[in-house]
Short mmCIF file of C-alpha atoms in Angstrom, two decimals:
data_model
loop_
_atom_site.label_atom_id
_atom_site.label_comp_id
_atom_site.label_asym_id
_atom_site.label_seq_id
_atom_site.Cartn_x
_atom_site.Cartn_y
_atom_site.Cartn_z
CA MET T 257 -60.09 13.82 41.29
CA GLU T 258 -62.94 16.22 40.14
CA PRO T 259 -64.84 18.81 41.40
CA GLN T 260 -68.09 17.02 41.73
CA ASP T 261 -66.31 14.22 43.51
CA PHE T 262 -65.52 15.98 46.57
CA ARG T 263 -67.19 15.25 49.90
CA ASP T 264 -65.62 17.93 52.19
CA ILE T 265 -65.83 21.09 49.90
CA ILE T 266 -68.19 22.58 47.43
CA TYR T 267 -66.66 23.90 44.08
CA SER T 268 -69.01 26.32 42.62
CA LYS T 269 -68.42 28.59 39.87
CA ASP T 270 -70.71 31.76 38.65
CA GLU T 271 -71.65 33.16 34.99
CA THR T 272 -68.84 35.90 36.00
CA GLY T 273 -65.91 32.98 36.20
CA VAL T 274 -65.55 33.49 40.16
CA VAL T 275 -65.25 30.31 42.00
CA THR T 276 -66.17 30.18 45.47
CA LEU T 277 -64.89 26.87 47.44
CA THR T 278 -66.66 26.17 50.42
CA PHE T 279 -65.76 24.20 53.47
CA ASN T 280 -68.67 21.94 54.24
CA THR T 281 -67.88 19.98 57.07
CA PRO T 282 -69.77 22.03 59.36
CA ALA T 283 -70.44 19.15 62.24
CA ARG T 284 -66.92 19.29 62.97
CA LYS T 285 -67.30 22.94 62.19
CA ASN T 286 -65.27 22.59 58.72
CA ALA T 287 -62.26 21.15 60.20
CA LEU T 288 -59.48 19.98 57.54
CA SER T 289 -58.75 16.74 57.18
CA ALA T 290 -55.84 14.95 54.91
CA VAL T 291 -59.17 14.15 52.22
CA THR T 292 -60.16 18.04 52.48
CA PHE T 293 -56.52 18.65 51.90
CA LEU T 294 -56.36 16.30 49.06
CA GLU T 295 -59.55 17.77 47.72
CA LEU T 296 -58.21 21.42 48.24
CA PHE T 297 -55.32 20.46 45.87
CA TYR T 298 -57.49 19.32 43.02
CA ALA T 299 -59.48 22.16 43.69
CA ALA T 300 -56.67 24.30 43.23
CA GLU T 301 -55.38 22.37 40.18
CA HIS T 302 -58.61 22.42 38.60
CA PHE T 303 -58.89 26.38 39.45
CA GLN T 304 -55.62 26.87 37.67
CA ALA T 305 -56.51 24.85 34.47
CA ASP T 306 -60.05 26.10 33.75
CA ASP T 307 -59.56 29.14 31.33
CA SER T 308 -62.88 30.31 32.40
CA ALA T 309 -62.17 30.14 35.89
CA HIS T 310 -60.96 33.77 36.70
CA ALA T 311 -61.03 34.38 40.41
CA MET T 312 -61.86 32.39 43.59
CA ILE T 313 -63.58 33.14 46.98
CA LEU T 314 -62.23 30.29 50.07
CA THR T 315 -65.22 30.47 53.12
CA GLY T 316 -66.36 28.10 55.51
CA ALA T 317 -70.26 26.61 55.35
CA LYS T 318 -72.64 27.95 57.96
CA ASP T 319 -74.09 25.50 60.85
CA PRO T 320 -77.44 24.79 59.67
CA LYS T 321 -78.75 24.39 63.13
CA SER T 322 -77.44 27.61 63.92
CA ASP T 323 -78.84 31.67 63.03
CA ASP T 324 -76.09 32.43 66.03
CA PRO T 325 -73.36 34.24 63.38
CA SER T 326 -70.73 34.65 66.45
CA LYS T 327 -70.60 30.92 66.43
CA GLU T 328 -69.56 30.48 62.84
CA ALA T 329 -66.90 28.64 61.62
CA PHE T 330 -64.46 29.23 59.08
CA SER T 331 -62.28 26.12 59.60
CA SER T 332 -61.62 24.73 62.99
CA GLY T 333 -58.50 23.46 61.93
CA GLY T 334 -57.04 20.04 61.44
CA TYR T 335 -59.02 16.99 61.73
CA PHE T 336 -57.56 13.45 63.23
CA ASN T 337 -60.72 11.38 63.30
CA PRO T 338 -59.76 8.57 61.18
CA ASP T 339 -63.74 8.64 60.42
CA ALA T 340 -62.85 10.94 57.44
CA PHE T 341 -61.66 8.43 55.56
CA GLU T 342 -64.51 5.94 55.83
CA GLY T 343 -66.07 4.77 52.54
CA LEU T 344 -63.78 6.43 50.18
CA PRO T 345 -62.68 4.65 46.77
CA PRO T 346 -59.27 2.89 47.30
CA GLU T 347 -58.06 4.82 44.30
CA VAL T 348 -58.71 8.37 46.81
CA LEU T 349 -56.95 6.61 50.02
CA ALA T 350 -53.85 5.81 47.76
CA ASP T 351 -53.48 9.40 46.83
CA ILE T 352 -53.32 10.26 50.29
CA ASP T 353 -49.81 10.94 51.51
CA MET T 354 -49.98 10.42 55.53
CA SER T 355 -46.16 11.68 55.70
CA ASP T 356 -47.66 15.37 54.20
CA VAL T 357 -48.57 16.40 57.22
CA ALA T 358 -47.77 19.87 56.83
CA GLN T 359 -49.81 19.62 53.49
CA LYS T 360 -46.91 20.82 51.90
CA ARG T 361 -48.61 19.46 48.21
CA ALA T 362 -51.60 21.41 48.63
CA THR T 363 -49.82 24.36 50.25
CA LEU T 364 -47.36 25.01 47.19
CA LYS T 365 -50.31 24.41 44.78
CA PHE T 366 -51.94 27.44 46.13
CA TYR T 367 -49.28 29.74 46.31
CA ALA T 368 -48.09 28.61 42.84
CA CYS T 369 -51.42 29.95 41.20
CA ASP T 370 -51.27 32.94 39.37
CA LYS T 371 -55.26 33.72 39.64
CA PRO T 372 -56.43 36.07 42.19
CA ILE T 373 -57.99 34.22 45.66
CA ILE T 374 -59.75 36.04 48.17
CA ALA T 375 -60.56 34.46 51.75
CA ALA T 376 -63.78 35.56 53.44
CA ILE T 377 -62.91 34.42 56.95
CA ASN T 378 -67.07 34.19 58.14
CA GLY T 379 -65.77 32.68 61.49
CA LEU T 380 -63.52 31.34 63.78
CA ALA T 381 -60.11 30.40 62.04
CA ILE T 382 -57.71 28.20 63.72
CA GLY T 383 -54.35 26.28 63.22
CA GLY T 384 -53.71 25.10 59.75
CA ALA T 385 -56.75 27.45 58.38
CA VAL T 386 -55.25 30.15 59.28
CA THR T 387 -51.96 29.78 57.28
CA LEU T 388 -53.60 28.08 54.20
CA CYS T 389 -55.07 31.63 54.03
CA LEU T 390 -52.06 33.27 54.06
CA ALA T 391 -50.53 30.65 51.31
CA ALA T 392 -53.62 30.90 49.10
CA ALA T 393 -55.29 34.13 49.81
CA ASP T 394 -54.24 37.49 48.11
CA GLN T 395 -56.66 39.57 50.19
CA ILE T 396 -58.23 38.28 53.83
CA TYR T 397 -61.54 39.91 54.74
CA LEU T 398 -62.61 38.92 58.17
CA SER T 399 -66.45 39.07 59.54
CA GLU T 400 -66.90 41.22 62.55
CA HIS T 401 -67.26 37.86 64.78
CA ALA T 402 -64.00 36.23 63.10
CA TRP T 403 -60.94 35.21 65.68
CA LEU T 404 -58.06 33.14 64.60
CA GLN T 405 -55.37 31.14 66.89
CA LEU T 406 -52.95 29.42 66.09
CA PRO T 407 -52.60 26.71 69.00
CA PHE T 408 -49.53 24.31 67.97
CA ALA T 409 -48.14 24.87 70.57
CA LYS T 410 -51.26 24.27 73.05
CA LEU T 411 -51.04 20.51 71.47
CA GLY T 412 -47.26 19.90 71.66
CA LEU T 413 -47.32 20.14 67.85
CA ALA T 414 -45.09 21.74 65.47
CA ALA T 415 -46.75 24.33 63.27
CA GLU T 416 -47.57 23.56 59.27
CA LEU T 417 -49.00 24.74 56.03
CA GLY T 418 -45.76 26.99 55.88
CA SER T 419 -46.76 28.72 58.96
CA THR T 420 -42.84 29.48 59.80
CA PHE T 421 -42.05 30.89 56.10
CA PHE T 422 -45.61 33.74 56.09
CA LEU T 423 -45.71 34.81 59.56
CA PRO T 424 -42.20 35.89 59.93
CA ARG T 425 -42.16 37.93 57.01
CA LEU T 426 -45.71 39.41 57.58
CA LEU T 427 -44.88 40.19 61.18
CA GLY T 428 -41.32 40.29 62.09
CA PHE T 429 -39.71 37.23 63.96
CA GLN T 430 -40.04 38.03 67.17
CA ARG T 431 -44.13 38.76 66.85
CA ALA T 432 -44.31 35.16 65.01
CA LYS T 433 -42.80 33.53 67.55
CA GLU T 434 -45.22 35.10 70.35
CA LEU T 435 -48.22 33.81 68.12
CA LEU T 436 -46.95 30.60 67.73
CA PHE T 437 -45.41 30.22 71.27
CA PHE T 438 -48.58 32.07 73.62
CA PRO T 439 -51.32 30.82 71.09
CA GLU T 440 -54.33 33.28 72.68
CA ARG T 441 -57.23 34.29 70.68
CA ILE T 442 -56.55 37.18 67.67
CA SER T 443 -59.66 39.20 67.07
CA ALA T 444 -60.67 40.18 63.71
CA SER T 445 -59.44 44.01 64.45
CA GLU T 446 -56.44 42.40 65.75
CA ALA T 447 -55.34 40.40 62.92
CA VAL T 448 -55.86 43.55 60.50
CA GLU T 449 -53.22 45.47 62.76
CA LEU T 450 -50.88 42.71 62.51
CA GLY T 451 -50.75 42.64 58.76
CA ILE T 452 -52.52 39.25 58.75
CA ALA T 453 -55.91 40.33 57.19
CA ASN T 454 -56.93 43.29 55.19
CA LYS T 455 -60.30 44.51 56.49
CA VAL T 456 -63.02 43.98 58.65
CA VAL T 457 -66.57 43.51 57.02
CA PRO T 458 -70.25 43.41 59.01
CA HIS T 459 -70.71 39.55 58.88
CA GLY T 460 -74.00 40.23 56.80
CA GLU T 461 -71.80 41.81 54.00
CA LEU T 462 -68.73 39.54 53.84
CA LEU T 463 -69.53 37.58 50.94
CA SER T 464 -71.08 40.58 48.92
CA TYR T 465 -67.85 42.34 49.73
CA ALA T 466 -65.43 40.01 48.61
CA HIS T 467 -67.16 39.17 45.30
CA GLU T 468 -67.06 42.95 44.81
CA LYS T 469 -63.72 43.20 45.38
CA VAL T 470 -62.47 40.09 43.25
CA LEU T 471 -64.72 41.59 40.44
CA GLN T 472 -61.96 44.25 40.44
CA LEU T 473 -59.29 42.09 39.73
CA ILE T 474 -60.80 40.18 36.36
CA PRO T 475 -62.57 41.73 33.22
CA PRO T 476 -64.47 43.69 32.38
CA GLN T 477 -63.29 45.78 35.43
CA GLY T 478 -59.87 44.16 36.34
CA PRO T 479 -56.79 44.00 34.19
CA ALA T 480 -56.51 39.93 34.65
CA LEU T 481 -53.12 40.05 32.82
CA SER T 482 -51.58 42.51 34.51
CA ILE T 483 -52.55 40.70 37.95
CA ARG T 484 -51.45 37.50 37.47
CA ALA T 485 -47.83 38.93 36.14
CA MET T 486 -47.70 40.52 39.33
CA LYS T 487 -48.83 38.13 41.13
CA ARG T 488 -46.28 35.59 39.73
CA CYS T 489 -43.35 38.13 40.06
CA LEU T 490 -44.44 38.20 43.85
CA HIS T 491 -44.38 34.97 44.45
CA GLU T 492 -42.45 32.86 42.43
CA PRO T 493 -38.83 34.01 44.46
CA HIS T 494 -39.96 32.56 46.98
CA MET T 495 -41.23 28.80 45.72
CA ASP T 496 -38.07 27.41 47.01
CA ALA T 497 -37.80 28.85 50.18
CA LEU T 498 -41.49 28.08 50.84
CA SER T 499 -41.18 24.32 49.56
CA GLU T 500 -37.70 24.08 52.45
CA ALA T 501 -39.92 25.59 55.27
CA LEU T 502 -42.73 23.06 54.51
CA ASP T 503 -40.22 19.96 54.74
CA LEU T 504 -38.81 21.57 57.99
CA GLU T 505 -42.18 21.26 58.92
CA ASN T 506 -42.75 17.65 58.27
CA ALA T 507 -39.77 16.67 59.74
CA ALA T 508 -40.34 18.77 63.14
CA LEU T 509 -44.03 17.32 62.73
CA ALA T 510 -43.23 13.77 62.86
CA LYS T 511 -41.12 14.27 66.14
CA THR T 512 -43.59 16.01 67.91
CA MET T 513 -46.46 13.58 67.16
CA ALA T 514 -44.62 10.82 68.41
CA THR T 515 -43.99 12.54 71.89
CA GLU T 516 -45.73 11.92 75.15
CA ASP T 517 -46.41 16.01 74.62
CA PHE T 518 -48.33 15.83 71.63
CA ALA T 519 -50.83 12.73 73.44
CA GLU T 520 -51.62 14.77 76.61
CA GLY T 521 -52.09 17.94 74.20
CA MET T 522 -54.74 16.04 72.35
CA MET T 523 -56.22 14.50 75.46
CA ALA T 524 -56.47 18.00 77.30
CA ARG T 525 -58.47 19.08 74.15
CA ILE T 526 -60.80 16.53 74.72
CA GLU T 527 -61.29 16.80 77.98
CA ARG T 528 -61.42 20.25 77.50
CA ARG T 529 -58.82 21.12 80.44
CA ALA T 530 -55.39 22.84 80.39
CA PRO T 531 -52.38 20.41 79.23
CA VAL T 532 -49.84 19.06 81.46
CA PHE T 533 -46.80 18.39 79.70
CA LYS T 534 -43.56 16.52 80.51
CA GLY T 535 -41.03 17.42 77.83
CA LYS T 536 -41.10 13.81 76.35
#
């Protein structure tokens, strides 16, 4: 799959070699389907292999129907509606592993990438969208209007995308459990205080700030070989542990998705009410 084949994301490269990867399904608040993650896998693969691509910025598309920056979405998390698969060629459908709910393939591909990546979170970021940034991005910058949430427990689900690997290492086990077990909203400033993100930026300056910072990591301003070498040294010792965590998450997701509690969690989300769980 090549970037021109993507339909859920936009892959664009400027004259400086900076790739901007944009989640581009604003009608569903840029929610991430299995198709989106397939495209993300190939985007990361293409980016790493392209010698003229030096760095990447991740962001979300603005809703063309709204001018309110406080309503923007980076990504609203997982998208499970089967309409995500409509119109796909058979070879693309065959390439999607529906058992990989934790998205091990895409997560490991991004984590193994040694080129610098910055996430510019322009609005709400929920669930796997948060953890994707922890796996993929070397720096995370937030709009002043952004907020984060890890709502897996509200849905009766286990966590995904290496959440159980990254969060304890960033926050410690007790705080990681707090965020996963009690899924409250995390404001942009709280995310920086926790150590999940690096900086809060005025909304209108977010992308330009991310571009300014990423240019400092590539020639002529930045020593790309040094940056990439340090990134490999930081990431490679943890690849096996991340892979094992993703396997455990996939097993836990398979179990929790077969429960009545998951069905109740999803229905409560659709009906915009508090779930009533049975422990079944």
